[in-house]
Short mmCIF file of C-alpha atoms in Angstrom, two decimals:
data_model
loop_
_atom_site.label_atom_id
_atom_site.label_comp_id
_atom_site.label_asym_id
_atom_site.label_seq_id
_atom_site.Cartn_x
_atom_site.Cartn_y
_atom_site.Cartn_z
CA TYR N 232 -102.31 36.36 -14.01
CA LEU N 233 -103.79 32.93 -14.68
CA PHE N 234 -107.58 32.98 -14.28
CA THR N 235 -108.06 29.39 -15.47
CA PRO N 236 -105.70 26.96 -17.20
CA SER N 237 -106.94 28.31 -20.57
CA LEU N 238 -107.38 32.06 -19.78
CA SER N 239 -104.47 34.34 -18.86
CA LEU N 240 -103.63 38.03 -18.65
CA ARG N 241 -100.10 39.43 -19.07
CA THR N 242 -98.81 42.95 -18.64
CA ILE N 243 -95.45 44.53 -19.39
CA TRP N 244 -94.52 48.06 -18.38
CA GLU N 245 -91.16 49.52 -19.40
CA TYR N 246 -89.56 52.92 -18.89
CA GLU N 247 -86.76 54.32 -21.04
CA ASP N 248 -84.88 56.99 -19.13
CA TYR N 249 -83.05 58.49 -22.13
CA SER N 250 -86.20 59.55 -24.02
CA LYS N 251 -88.45 59.55 -20.91
CA THR N 252 -90.92 57.21 -22.59
CA HIS N 253 -93.21 54.62 -20.99
CA TYR N 254 -94.17 51.50 -22.94
CA GLY N 255 -97.17 49.49 -21.76
CA ASN N 256 -98.61 46.23 -23.09
CA ILE N 257 -101.58 44.14 -22.00
CA LEU N 258 -102.27 40.73 -23.52
CA LEU N 259 -105.32 38.54 -22.87
CA ALA N 260 -104.92 34.97 -24.14
CA TYR N 261 -107.53 32.22 -24.34
CA GLU N 262 -106.53 28.69 -25.34
CA TYR N 263 -109.62 27.18 -26.97
CA THR N 264 -108.01 23.78 -27.61
CA PRO N 265 -104.36 22.74 -27.35
CA GLY N 266 -102.61 24.63 -30.15
CA THR N 267 -105.50 27.05 -30.84
CA VAL N 268 -105.14 30.36 -29.02
CA LEU N 269 -107.06 33.64 -29.28
CA TYR N 270 -105.21 36.83 -28.32
CA LEU N 271 -106.51 40.33 -27.56
CA GLY N 272 -103.87 42.96 -26.89
CA TYR N 273 -103.32 46.65 -26.25
CA SER N 274 -100.05 48.59 -26.61
CA SER N 275 -99.38 52.19 -25.61
CA ASN N 276 -96.43 54.60 -25.77
CA LEU N 277 -96.54 57.47 -23.27
CA ARG N 278 -94.10 60.39 -23.32
CA ASP N 279 -93.27 62.41 -20.18
CA GLU N 280 -93.69 66.14 -20.85
CA LEU N 281 -93.20 68.42 -17.84
CA GLY N 282 -94.55 65.85 -15.39
CA ARG N 283 -97.54 64.86 -17.53
CA LEU N 284 -97.88 61.67 -19.56
CA VAL N 285 -98.88 62.35 -23.18
CA ASN N 286 -100.07 59.46 -25.36
CA ASP N 287 -97.76 59.16 -28.41
CA SER N 288 -99.44 56.15 -29.95
CA TYR N 289 -101.54 53.13 -29.10
CA SER N 290 -102.81 50.01 -30.82
CA LEU N 291 -105.46 47.40 -30.19
CA TYR N 292 -105.03 44.05 -31.88
CA PHE N 293 -106.59 40.61 -32.18
CA LYS N 294 -104.81 37.44 -33.26
CA ILE N 295 -105.80 33.82 -33.77
CA SER N 296 -103.19 31.07 -33.72
CA TYR N 297 -104.36 27.69 -35.01
CA LEU N 298 -102.45 24.41 -35.10
CA PHE N 299 -103.09 22.37 -38.26
CA ARG N 300 -102.69 18.63 -37.78
CA GLN N 301 -102.61 15.97 -40.47
#
């Protein structure tokens, strides 16, 4: 979803039938200036056990991407 031209939110949800695992990702991106972007993300792996989703692992991360110009 694009809130403004510089602020966006992306989600990805995947399901793997073989291992009955759900993979979810959320990424918030803010473009401060062209080439400089701040990211805040969350990833989660959920396993299906007898009809209940159990959290296998999760991570929260922050990233800065900066364009150096000469």
